[in-house]
Amino acid sequence: MMQLSSPLAAALTALIPPALLAALAWWRKALTPSGLALAWALAVVICLCGGLGAFWVLAAVFVFTIAAGKLSKRIREPIEALLHAKGGRRDAVQIFCNVFTGAGMLLLRTLTGRDGFLWAYGGAMAASLADSMASELGVLSRRPPRDILTLRVAEKGLSGAVSCLGLAASALGAAIAAALCFAAWGGEQGAGLFFAVLCAGFLAALADSVLGAALQAKYRCPVCRRLTERRNHCDVQGTLERGLALITNDTVNLCNNLIGALSAGLWWSLTR
């Protein structure tokens, strides 16, 4: 049997798995065309710089996010329509804010050879999955959420609102990402990798809620008086009541990934 040359095998390994993941995303109607193109490109970078182990971590983040979203779809979609600036399929901006940091960490690891960037990749992916699981499953809580800063009862689905179920889902997402990172590189990196990624992911998700409560723009609709993340609501422009107009959920998600990456990378640095 003819064997593939090493460069060709490497190219196929870097191109085919991302293509299959992109096909799954397209079939599930999870991404817009621009989001799909960027997701595939970043997945190729992750495969080239981190190998199949890094790709499976990325794939797991996508699959678990889709699965969690399916569980909460009936409750979550009406909330998104009322409160969130974006809903449904994710666009290129959302993909950039949730995947670019991780891909960048692996690229830096390739350029520098420092394993700390591998840990940072795990932290970024754990942060993304922890936040996604909290958002998707937190709306299923029977008890109303509370603002993470004031502890007052908040509207379900509003950024900065947390519940016990959402926190548990966040911890589960971080643990899943940490377990996958440990399965991929634990033999070389040790048990510290698992705990660093787990803690970084959960910490970043908490920071995401704090930033969402304190800085993310929220508008008061003059028609229905609802506090929402949508600039336009009930076909009229709302009044900025909390946060900064420039800080959107995409901005907060990017910060979430950066905090996860920096936390795990710092853990690596301190333990070395």
PDB file of C-alpha atoms in Angstrom:
ATOM      1  CA  MET A   1       0.000   0.000   0.000  1.00  0.00           C
ATOM      2  CA  MET A   2       1.331   3.401  -0.957  1.00  0.00           C
ATOM      3  CA  GLN A   3       2.022   5.628   2.033  1.00  0.00           C
ATOM      4  CA  LEU A   4       1.460   9.356   2.011  1.00  0.00           C
ATOM      5  CA  SER A   5       4.496  11.572   2.236  1.00  0.00           C
ATOM      6  CA  SER A   6       4.943  13.384   5.514  1.00  0.00           C
ATOM      7  CA  PRO A   7       4.097  16.901   4.182  1.00  0.00           C
ATOM      8  CA  LEU A   8       0.978  15.589   2.445  1.00  0.00           C
ATOM      9  CA  ALA A   9      -0.121  13.696   5.545  1.00  0.00           C
ATOM     10  CA  ALA A  10       0.407  16.817   7.652  1.00  0.00           C
ATOM     11  CA  ALA A  11      -1.610  18.890   5.191  1.00  0.00           C
ATOM     12  CA  LEU A  12      -4.486  16.400   5.178  1.00  0.00           C
ATOM     13  CA  THR A  13      -4.427  16.221   8.984  1.00  0.00           C
ATOM     14  CA  ALA A  14      -4.663  20.015   9.161  1.00  0.00           C
ATOM     15  CA  LEU A  15      -7.358  20.423   6.501  1.00  0.00           C
ATOM     16  CA  ILE A  16      -9.729  17.465   6.729  1.00  0.00           C
ATOM     17  CA  PRO A  17     -10.775  17.553  10.440  1.00  0.00           C
ATOM     18  CA  PRO A  18     -11.602  21.295  10.288  1.00  0.00           C
ATOM     19  CA  ALA A  19     -13.538  20.681   7.078  1.00  0.00           C
ATOM     20  CA  LEU A  20     -15.585  17.949   8.777  1.00  0.00           C
ATOM     21  CA  LEU A  21     -16.275  20.213  11.756  1.00  0.00           C
ATOM     22  CA  ALA A  22     -17.277  23.008   9.391  1.00  0.00           C
ATOM     23  CA  ALA A  23     -19.632  20.620   7.598  1.00  0.00           C
ATOM     24  CA  LEU A  24     -21.225  19.712  10.932  1.00  0.00           C
ATOM     25  CA  ALA A  25     -21.632  23.400  11.787  1.00  0.00           C
ATOM     26  CA  TRP A  26     -23.206  24.075   8.388  1.00  0.00           C
ATOM     27  CA  TRP A  27     -25.560  21.115   8.743  1.00  0.00           C
ATOM     28  CA  ARG A  28     -26.627  22.308  12.199  1.00  0.00           C
ATOM     29  CA  LYS A  29     -27.038  25.870  10.839  1.00  0.00           C
ATOM     30  CA  ALA A  30     -24.872  27.041  13.746  1.00  0.00           C
ATOM     31  CA  LEU A  31     -22.793  29.589  11.799  1.00  0.00           C
ATOM     32  CA  THR A  32     -23.288  32.258   9.173  1.00  0.00           C
ATOM     33  CA  PRO A  33     -21.207  31.950   5.975  1.00  0.00           C
ATOM     34  CA  SER A  34     -18.657  34.452   7.295  1.00  0.00           C
ATOM     35  CA  GLY A  35     -18.566  32.708  10.655  1.00  0.00           C
ATOM     36  CA  LEU A  36     -18.104  29.355   8.962  1.00  0.00           C
ATOM     37  CA  ALA A  37     -15.166  30.583   6.864  1.00  0.00           C
ATOM     38  CA  LEU A  38     -13.363  32.103   9.841  1.00  0.00           C
ATOM     39  CA  ALA A  39     -14.078  29.085  12.045  1.00  0.00           C
ATOM     40  CA  TRP A  40     -12.558  26.770   9.431  1.00  0.00           C
ATOM     41  CA  ALA A  41      -9.477  28.983   9.026  1.00  0.00           C
ATOM     42  CA  LEU A  42      -8.874  29.170  12.785  1.00  0.00           C
ATOM     43  CA  ALA A  43      -9.430  25.416  13.125  1.00  0.00           C
ATOM     44  CA  VAL A  44      -6.745  24.841  10.485  1.00  0.00           C
ATOM     45  CA  VAL A  45      -4.337  27.018  12.485  1.00  0.00           C
ATOM     46  CA  ILE A  46      -5.179  25.035  15.617  1.00  0.00           C
ATOM     47  CA  CYS A  47      -4.549  21.729  13.822  1.00  0.00           C
ATOM     48  CA  LEU A  48      -1.270  22.927  12.338  1.00  0.00           C
ATOM     49  CA  CYS A  49       0.085  24.389  15.583  1.00  0.00           C
ATOM     50  CA  GLY A  50      -1.463  22.097  18.192  1.00  0.00           C
ATOM     51  CA  GLY A  51      -2.106  18.827  16.395  1.00  0.00           C
ATOM     52  CA  LEU A  52      -5.190  16.656  16.621  1.00  0.00           C
ATOM     53  CA  GLY A  53      -5.248  16.883  20.426  1.00  0.00           C
ATOM     54  CA  ALA A  54      -5.852  20.632  20.268  1.00  0.00           C
ATOM     55  CA  PHE A  55      -8.413  20.159  17.511  1.00  0.00           C
ATOM     56  CA  TRP A  56     -10.446  17.681  19.585  1.00  0.00           C
ATOM     57  CA  VAL A  57     -10.591  20.213  22.403  1.00  0.00           C
ATOM     58  CA  LEU A  58     -11.970  22.781  19.944  1.00  0.00           C
ATOM     59  CA  ALA A  59     -14.418  20.266  18.498  1.00  0.00           C
ATOM     60  CA  ALA A  60     -15.643  19.329  21.979  1.00  0.00           C
ATOM     61  CA  VAL A  61     -16.293  22.995  22.808  1.00  0.00           C
ATOM     62  CA  PHE A  62     -18.444  23.247  19.683  1.00  0.00           C
ATOM     63  CA  VAL A  63     -20.296  19.955  20.205  1.00  0.00           C
ATOM     64  CA  PHE A  64     -21.055  20.527  23.887  1.00  0.00           C
ATOM     65  CA  THR A  65     -22.227  24.080  23.148  1.00  0.00           C
ATOM     66  CA  ILE A  66     -24.571  22.778  20.452  1.00  0.00           C
ATOM     67  CA  ALA A  67     -25.854  20.000  22.747  1.00  0.00           C
ATOM     68  CA  ALA A  68     -26.483  22.408  25.630  1.00  0.00           C
ATOM     69  CA  GLY A  69     -28.236  24.811  23.274  1.00  0.00           C
ATOM     70  CA  LYS A  70     -30.527  22.046  22.071  1.00  0.00           C
ATOM     71  CA  LEU A  71     -31.564  21.286  25.654  1.00  0.00           C
ATOM     72  CA  SER A  72     -32.528  24.896  26.333  1.00  0.00           C
ATOM     73  CA  LYS A  73     -33.739  25.897  22.858  1.00  0.00           C
ATOM     74  CA  ARG A  74     -37.437  26.178  23.734  1.00  0.00           C
ATOM     75  CA  ILE A  75     -36.778  28.553  26.644  1.00  0.00           C
ATOM     76  CA  ARG A  76     -33.671  30.304  25.346  1.00  0.00           C
ATOM     77  CA  GLU A  77     -34.842  31.449  21.901  1.00  0.00           C
ATOM     78  CA  PRO A  78     -37.675  33.719  23.138  1.00  0.00           C
ATOM     79  CA  ILE A  79     -35.230  35.243  25.650  1.00  0.00           C
ATOM     80  CA  GLU A  80     -32.679  35.909  22.904  1.00  0.00           C
ATOM     81  CA  ALA A  81     -35.330  37.585  20.778  1.00  0.00           C
ATOM     82  CA  LEU A  82     -36.260  39.916  23.631  1.00  0.00           C
ATOM     83  CA  LEU A  83     -32.918  40.643  25.259  1.00  0.00           C
ATOM     84  CA  HIS A  84     -29.889  39.816  23.146  1.00  0.00           C
ATOM     85  CA  ALA A  85     -28.412  41.880  20.345  1.00  0.00           C
ATOM     86  CA  LYS A  86     -27.538  38.688  18.470  1.00  0.00           C
ATOM     87  CA  GLY A  87     -29.141  35.285  18.355  1.00  0.00           C
ATOM     88  CA  GLY A  88     -29.304  32.169  16.259  1.00  0.00           C
ATOM     89  CA  ARG A  89     -26.287  31.481  14.039  1.00  0.00           C
ATOM     90  CA  ARG A  90     -22.928  32.877  15.113  1.00  0.00           C
ATOM     91  CA  ASP A  91     -21.179  35.316  12.800  1.00  0.00           C
ATOM     92  CA  ALA A  92     -17.495  35.989  12.134  1.00  0.00           C
ATOM     93  CA  VAL A  93     -17.220  38.521  14.973  1.00  0.00           C
ATOM     94  CA  GLN A  94     -18.525  35.982  17.483  1.00  0.00           C
ATOM     95  CA  ILE A  95     -16.168  33.303  16.166  1.00  0.00           C
ATOM     96  CA  PHE A  96     -13.236  35.696  16.388  1.00  0.00           C
ATOM     97  CA  CYS A  97     -14.051  36.577  19.995  1.00  0.00           C
ATOM     98  CA  ASN A  98     -14.457  32.927  21.036  1.00  0.00           C
ATOM     99  CA  VAL A  99     -11.728  31.124  19.059  1.00  0.00           C
ATOM    100  CA  PHE A 100      -9.038  33.578  17.965  1.00  0.00           C
ATOM    101  CA  THR A 101      -7.371  33.819  21.386  1.00  0.00           C
ATOM    102  CA  GLY A 102      -6.903  30.058  21.577  1.00  0.00           C
ATOM    103  CA  ALA A 103      -5.548  29.846  18.044  1.00  0.00           C
ATOM    104  CA  GLY A 104      -3.173  32.702  18.815  1.00  0.00           C
ATOM    105  CA  MET A 105      -1.853  30.918  21.894  1.00  0.00           C
ATOM    106  CA  LEU A 106      -0.999  27.828  19.854  1.00  0.00           C
ATOM    107  CA  LEU A 107       0.685  29.953  17.206  1.00  0.00           C
ATOM    108  CA  LEU A 108       2.817  31.567  19.922  1.00  0.00           C
ATOM    109  CA  ARG A 109       3.680  28.132  21.279  1.00  0.00           C
ATOM    110  CA  THR A 110       4.868  27.075  17.828  1.00  0.00           C
ATOM    111  CA  LEU A 111       6.994  30.208  17.496  1.00  0.00           C
ATOM    112  CA  THR A 112       8.484  30.137  21.002  1.00  0.00           C
ATOM    113  CA  GLY A 113       8.375  26.480  22.015  1.00  0.00           C
ATOM    114  CA  ARG A 114       7.007  27.452  25.461  1.00  0.00           C
ATOM    115  CA  ASP A 115       4.469  25.012  26.882  1.00  0.00           C
ATOM    116  CA  GLY A 116       2.847  27.838  28.813  1.00  0.00           C
ATOM    117  CA  PHE A 117       1.058  28.846  25.618  1.00  0.00           C
ATOM    118  CA  LEU A 118      -0.346  25.312  25.379  1.00  0.00           C
ATOM    119  CA  TRP A 119      -1.812  25.750  28.861  1.00  0.00           C
ATOM    120  CA  ALA A 120      -3.093  29.171  27.785  1.00  0.00           C
ATOM    121  CA  TYR A 121      -4.883  27.533  24.852  1.00  0.00           C
ATOM    122  CA  GLY A 122      -6.583  25.166  27.260  1.00  0.00           C
ATOM    123  CA  GLY A 123      -7.557  28.084  29.481  1.00  0.00           C
ATOM    124  CA  ALA A 124      -9.086  29.984  26.568  1.00  0.00           C
ATOM    125  CA  MET A 125     -11.087  26.965  25.408  1.00  0.00           C
ATOM    126  CA  ALA A 126     -12.230  26.197  28.966  1.00  0.00           C
ATOM    127  CA  ALA A 127     -13.333  29.808  29.388  1.00  0.00           C
ATOM    128  CA  SER A 128     -15.321  29.657  26.163  1.00  0.00           C
ATOM    129  CA  LEU A 129     -17.047  26.384  27.035  1.00  0.00           C
ATOM    130  CA  ALA A 130     -17.699  27.393  30.656  1.00  0.00           C
ATOM    131  CA  ASP A 131     -19.362  30.613  29.527  1.00  0.00           C
ATOM    132  CA  SER A 132     -21.363  28.886  26.783  1.00  0.00           C
ATOM    133  CA  MET A 133     -22.609  26.137  29.104  1.00  0.00           C
ATOM    134  CA  ALA A 134     -23.636  28.707  31.714  1.00  0.00           C
ATOM    135  CA  SER A 135     -25.511  30.773  29.119  1.00  0.00           C
ATOM    136  CA  GLU A 136     -27.214  27.820  27.457  1.00  0.00           C
ATOM    137  CA  LEU A 137     -28.204  25.872  30.589  1.00  0.00           C
ATOM    138  CA  GLY A 138     -28.564  28.670  33.135  1.00  0.00           C
ATOM    139  CA  VAL A 139     -31.904  29.715  31.597  1.00  0.00           C
ATOM    140  CA  LEU A 140     -33.336  26.345  32.701  1.00  0.00           C
ATOM    141  CA  SER A 141     -33.086  27.345  36.357  1.00  0.00           C
ATOM    142  CA  ARG A 142     -36.452  27.425  38.113  1.00  0.00           C
ATOM    143  CA  ARG A 143     -35.243  30.121  40.464  1.00  0.00           C
ATOM    144  CA  PRO A 144     -34.709  33.640  39.117  1.00  0.00           C
ATOM    145  CA  PRO A 145     -31.062  34.610  38.646  1.00  0.00           C
ATOM    146  CA  ARG A 146     -29.376  37.405  40.564  1.00  0.00           C
ATOM    147  CA  ASP A 147     -27.077  40.160  39.438  1.00  0.00           C
ATOM    148  CA  ILE A 148     -23.555  39.025  40.302  1.00  0.00           C
ATOM    149  CA  LEU A 149     -22.649  42.482  41.641  1.00  0.00           C
ATOM    150  CA  THR A 150     -25.772  43.647  43.483  1.00  0.00           C
ATOM    151  CA  LEU A 151     -27.316  40.218  44.236  1.00  0.00           C
ATOM    152  CA  ARG A 152     -30.689  41.656  43.262  1.00  0.00           C
ATOM    153  CA  VAL A 153     -33.109  39.501  41.283  1.00  0.00           C
ATOM    154  CA  ALA A 154     -32.352  39.955  37.586  1.00  0.00           C
ATOM    155  CA  GLU A 155     -34.111  39.036  34.377  1.00  0.00           C
ATOM    156  CA  LYS A 156     -33.308  35.572  33.090  1.00  0.00           C
ATOM    157  CA  GLY A 157     -30.806  35.646  30.223  1.00  0.00           C
ATOM    158  CA  LEU A 158     -29.468  39.132  30.931  1.00  0.00           C
ATOM    159  CA  SER A 159     -25.667  39.404  30.992  1.00  0.00           C
ATOM    160  CA  GLY A 160     -24.352  39.537  34.540  1.00  0.00           C
ATOM    161  CA  ALA A 161     -27.227  37.486  35.942  1.00  0.00           C
ATOM    162  CA  VAL A 162     -26.147  34.212  37.567  1.00  0.00           C
ATOM    163  CA  SER A 163     -27.896  31.216  39.096  1.00  0.00           C
ATOM    164  CA  CYS A 164     -26.757  28.101  40.927  1.00  0.00           C
ATOM    165  CA  LEU A 165     -27.570  26.013  37.858  1.00  0.00           C
ATOM    166  CA  GLY A 166     -25.613  28.375  35.615  1.00  0.00           C
ATOM    167  CA  LEU A 167     -22.594  28.286  37.926  1.00  0.00           C
ATOM    168  CA  ALA A 168     -22.727  24.483  38.027  1.00  0.00           C
ATOM    169  CA  ALA A 169     -22.951  24.342  34.228  1.00  0.00           C
ATOM    170  CA  SER A 170     -19.991  26.711  34.018  1.00  0.00           C
ATOM    171  CA  ALA A 171     -17.907  24.483  36.292  1.00  0.00           C
ATOM    172  CA  LEU A 172     -18.919  21.444  34.225  1.00  0.00           C
ATOM    173  CA  GLY A 173     -17.839  23.124  30.994  1.00  0.00           C
ATOM    174  CA  ALA A 174     -14.466  24.065  32.466  1.00  0.00           C
ATOM    175  CA  ALA A 175     -14.014  20.505  33.777  1.00  0.00           C
ATOM    176  CA  ILE A 176     -14.811  18.984  30.378  1.00  0.00           C
ATOM    177  CA  ALA A 177     -12.235  21.184  28.647  1.00  0.00           C
ATOM    178  CA  ALA A 178      -9.671  20.472  31.371  1.00  0.00           C
ATOM    179  CA  ALA A 179     -10.224  16.714  31.073  1.00  0.00           C
ATOM    180  CA  LEU A 180      -9.758  16.837  27.307  1.00  0.00           C
ATOM    181  CA  CYS A 181      -6.556  18.871  27.641  1.00  0.00           C
ATOM    182  CA  PHE A 182      -5.253  16.401  30.201  1.00  0.00           C
ATOM    183  CA  ALA A 183      -6.133  13.476  27.922  1.00  0.00           C
ATOM    184  CA  ALA A 184      -4.262  15.154  25.069  1.00  0.00           C
ATOM    185  CA  TRP A 185      -1.142  16.370  26.888  1.00  0.00           C
ATOM    186  CA  GLY A 186      -1.341  15.228  30.516  1.00  0.00           C
ATOM    187  CA  GLY A 187       1.403  12.665  30.050  1.00  0.00           C
ATOM    188  CA  GLU A 188       3.836  15.427  29.146  1.00  0.00           C
ATOM    189  CA  GLN A 189       2.465  18.322  31.194  1.00  0.00           C
ATOM    190  CA  GLY A 190       1.344  16.600  34.403  1.00  0.00           C
ATOM    191  CA  ALA A 191      -1.776  16.939  36.541  1.00  0.00           C
ATOM    192  CA  GLY A 192      -1.148  20.648  36.965  1.00  0.00           C
ATOM    193  CA  LEU A 193      -2.475  21.170  33.433  1.00  0.00           C
ATOM    194  CA  PHE A 194      -5.894  19.826  34.438  1.00  0.00           C
ATOM    195  CA  PHE A 195      -6.248  22.025  37.500  1.00  0.00           C
ATOM    196  CA  ALA A 196      -4.877  25.104  35.736  1.00  0.00           C
ATOM    197  CA  VAL A 197      -7.336  24.793  32.845  1.00  0.00           C
ATOM    198  CA  LEU A 198     -10.251  23.979  35.165  1.00  0.00           C
ATOM    199  CA  CYS A 199      -9.639  26.953  37.456  1.00  0.00           C
ATOM    200  CA  ALA A 200      -8.845  29.319  34.592  1.00  0.00           C
ATOM    201  CA  GLY A 201     -12.041  28.417  32.742  1.00  0.00           C
ATOM    202  CA  PHE A 202     -14.289  28.835  35.766  1.00  0.00           C
ATOM    203  CA  LEU A 203     -12.564  32.061  36.870  1.00  0.00           C
ATOM    204  CA  ALA A 204     -12.913  33.516  33.379  1.00  0.00           C
ATOM    205  CA  ALA A 205     -16.624  32.664  33.303  1.00  0.00           C
ATOM    206  CA  LEU A 206     -17.110  34.487  36.621  1.00  0.00           C
ATOM    207  CA  ALA A 207     -15.168  37.457  35.264  1.00  0.00           C
ATOM    208  CA  ASP A 208     -17.399  37.346  32.183  1.00  0.00           C
ATOM    209  CA  SER A 209     -20.459  37.764  34.405  1.00  0.00           C
ATOM    210  CA  VAL A 210     -18.842  40.618  36.336  1.00  0.00           C
ATOM    211  CA  LEU A 211     -17.930  42.434  33.117  1.00  0.00           C
ATOM    212  CA  GLY A 212     -21.393  41.766  31.723  1.00  0.00           C
ATOM    213  CA  ALA A 213     -23.005  43.275  34.805  1.00  0.00           C
ATOM    214  CA  ALA A 214     -20.661  46.244  35.188  1.00  0.00           C
ATOM    215  CA  LEU A 215     -19.612  47.303  31.690  1.00  0.00           C
ATOM    216  CA  GLN A 216     -21.775  45.712  29.003  1.00  0.00           C
ATOM    217  CA  ALA A 217     -24.256  48.109  27.444  1.00  0.00           C
ATOM    218  CA  LYS A 218     -27.881  47.686  28.505  1.00  0.00           C
ATOM    219  CA  TYR A 219     -30.737  49.780  27.203  1.00  0.00           C
ATOM    220  CA  ARG A 220     -34.167  50.661  28.583  1.00  0.00           C
ATOM    221  CA  CYS A 221     -36.889  50.320  25.974  1.00  0.00           C
ATOM    222  CA  PRO A 222     -39.166  53.420  26.104  1.00  0.00           C
ATOM    223  CA  VAL A 223     -42.133  51.364  24.889  1.00  0.00           C
ATOM    224  CA  CYS A 224     -42.184  48.200  27.012  1.00  0.00           C
ATOM    225  CA  ARG A 225     -39.761  49.487  29.709  1.00  0.00           C
ATOM    226  CA  ARG A 226     -37.745  46.279  29.507  1.00  0.00           C
ATOM    227  CA  LEU A 227     -33.999  46.351  30.231  1.00  0.00           C
ATOM    228  CA  THR A 228     -32.337  44.735  27.227  1.00  0.00           C
ATOM    229  CA  GLU A 229     -29.001  44.344  25.457  1.00  0.00           C
ATOM    230  CA  ARG A 230     -30.594  45.386  22.172  1.00  0.00           C
ATOM    231  CA  ARG A 231     -29.979  48.981  21.112  1.00  0.00           C
ATOM    232  CA  ASN A 232     -33.282  48.917  19.225  1.00  0.00           C
ATOM    233  CA  HIS A 233     -36.307  47.320  20.860  1.00  0.00           C
ATOM    234  CA  CYS A 234     -39.989  47.483  19.946  1.00  0.00           C
ATOM    235  CA  ASP A 235     -38.855  49.257  16.741  1.00  0.00           C
ATOM    236  CA  VAL A 236     -37.473  52.231  18.665  1.00  0.00           C
ATOM    237  CA  GLN A 237     -34.038  53.126  19.999  1.00  0.00           C
ATOM    238  CA  GLY A 238     -33.565  52.464  23.675  1.00  0.00           C
ATOM    239  CA  THR A 239     -31.891  54.667  26.270  1.00  0.00           C
ATOM    240  CA  LEU A 240     -28.498  53.556  27.548  1.00  0.00           C
ATOM    241  CA  GLU A 241     -29.060  52.843  31.244  1.00  0.00           C
ATOM    242  CA  ARG A 242     -26.069  50.727  32.287  1.00  0.00           C
ATOM    243  CA  GLY A 243     -22.582  50.029  30.978  1.00  0.00           C
ATOM    244  CA  LEU A 244     -20.717  51.523  28.041  1.00  0.00           C
ATOM    245  CA  ALA A 245     -22.118  51.705  24.528  1.00  0.00           C
ATOM    246  CA  LEU A 246     -18.906  50.294  23.045  1.00  0.00           C
ATOM    247  CA  ILE A 247     -18.949  47.199  25.280  1.00  0.00           C
ATOM    248  CA  THR A 248     -21.060  44.458  23.704  1.00  0.00           C
ATOM    249  CA  ASN A 249     -21.425  40.800  24.486  1.00  0.00           C
ATOM    250  CA  ASP A 250     -18.780  40.074  21.853  1.00  0.00           C
ATOM    251  CA  THR A 251     -16.339  42.344  23.682  1.00  0.00           C
ATOM    252  CA  VAL A 252     -17.043  40.579  26.961  1.00  0.00           C
ATOM    253  CA  ASN A 253     -16.565  37.165  25.337  1.00  0.00           C
ATOM    254  CA  LEU A 254     -13.178  38.226  23.983  1.00  0.00           C
ATOM    255  CA  CYS A 255     -12.172  39.356  27.474  1.00  0.00           C
ATOM    256  CA  ASN A 256     -13.439  36.024  28.804  1.00  0.00           C
ATOM    257  CA  ASN A 257     -11.075  34.121  26.501  1.00  0.00           C
ATOM    258  CA  LEU A 258      -8.136  36.388  27.277  1.00  0.00           C
ATOM    259  CA  ILE A 259      -8.657  36.006  31.038  1.00  0.00           C
ATOM    260  CA  GLY A 260      -8.820  32.224  30.693  1.00  0.00           C
ATOM    261  CA  ALA A 261      -5.641  32.147  28.614  1.00  0.00           C
ATOM    262  CA  LEU A 262      -3.729  34.513  30.895  1.00  0.00           C
ATOM    263  CA  SER A 263      -4.822  32.671  34.045  1.00  0.00           C
ATOM    264  CA  ALA A 264      -3.707  29.249  32.802  1.00  0.00           C
ATOM    265  CA  GLY A 265      -0.494  30.684  31.359  1.00  0.00           C
ATOM    266  CA  LEU A 266       0.289  32.407  34.653  1.00  0.00           C
ATOM    267  CA  TRP A 267      -0.299  29.118  36.520  1.00  0.00           C
ATOM    268  CA  TRP A 268       2.247  27.455  34.248  1.00  0.00           C
ATOM    269  CA  SER A 269       4.735  30.263  34.849  1.00  0.00           C
ATOM    270  CA  LEU A 270       4.362  30.146  38.625  1.00  0.00           C
ATOM    271  CA  THR A 271       4.721  26.361  38.799  1.00  0.00           C
ATOM    272  CA  ARG A 272       7.862  26.433  36.691  1.00  0.00           C
TER     273      ARG A 272
END
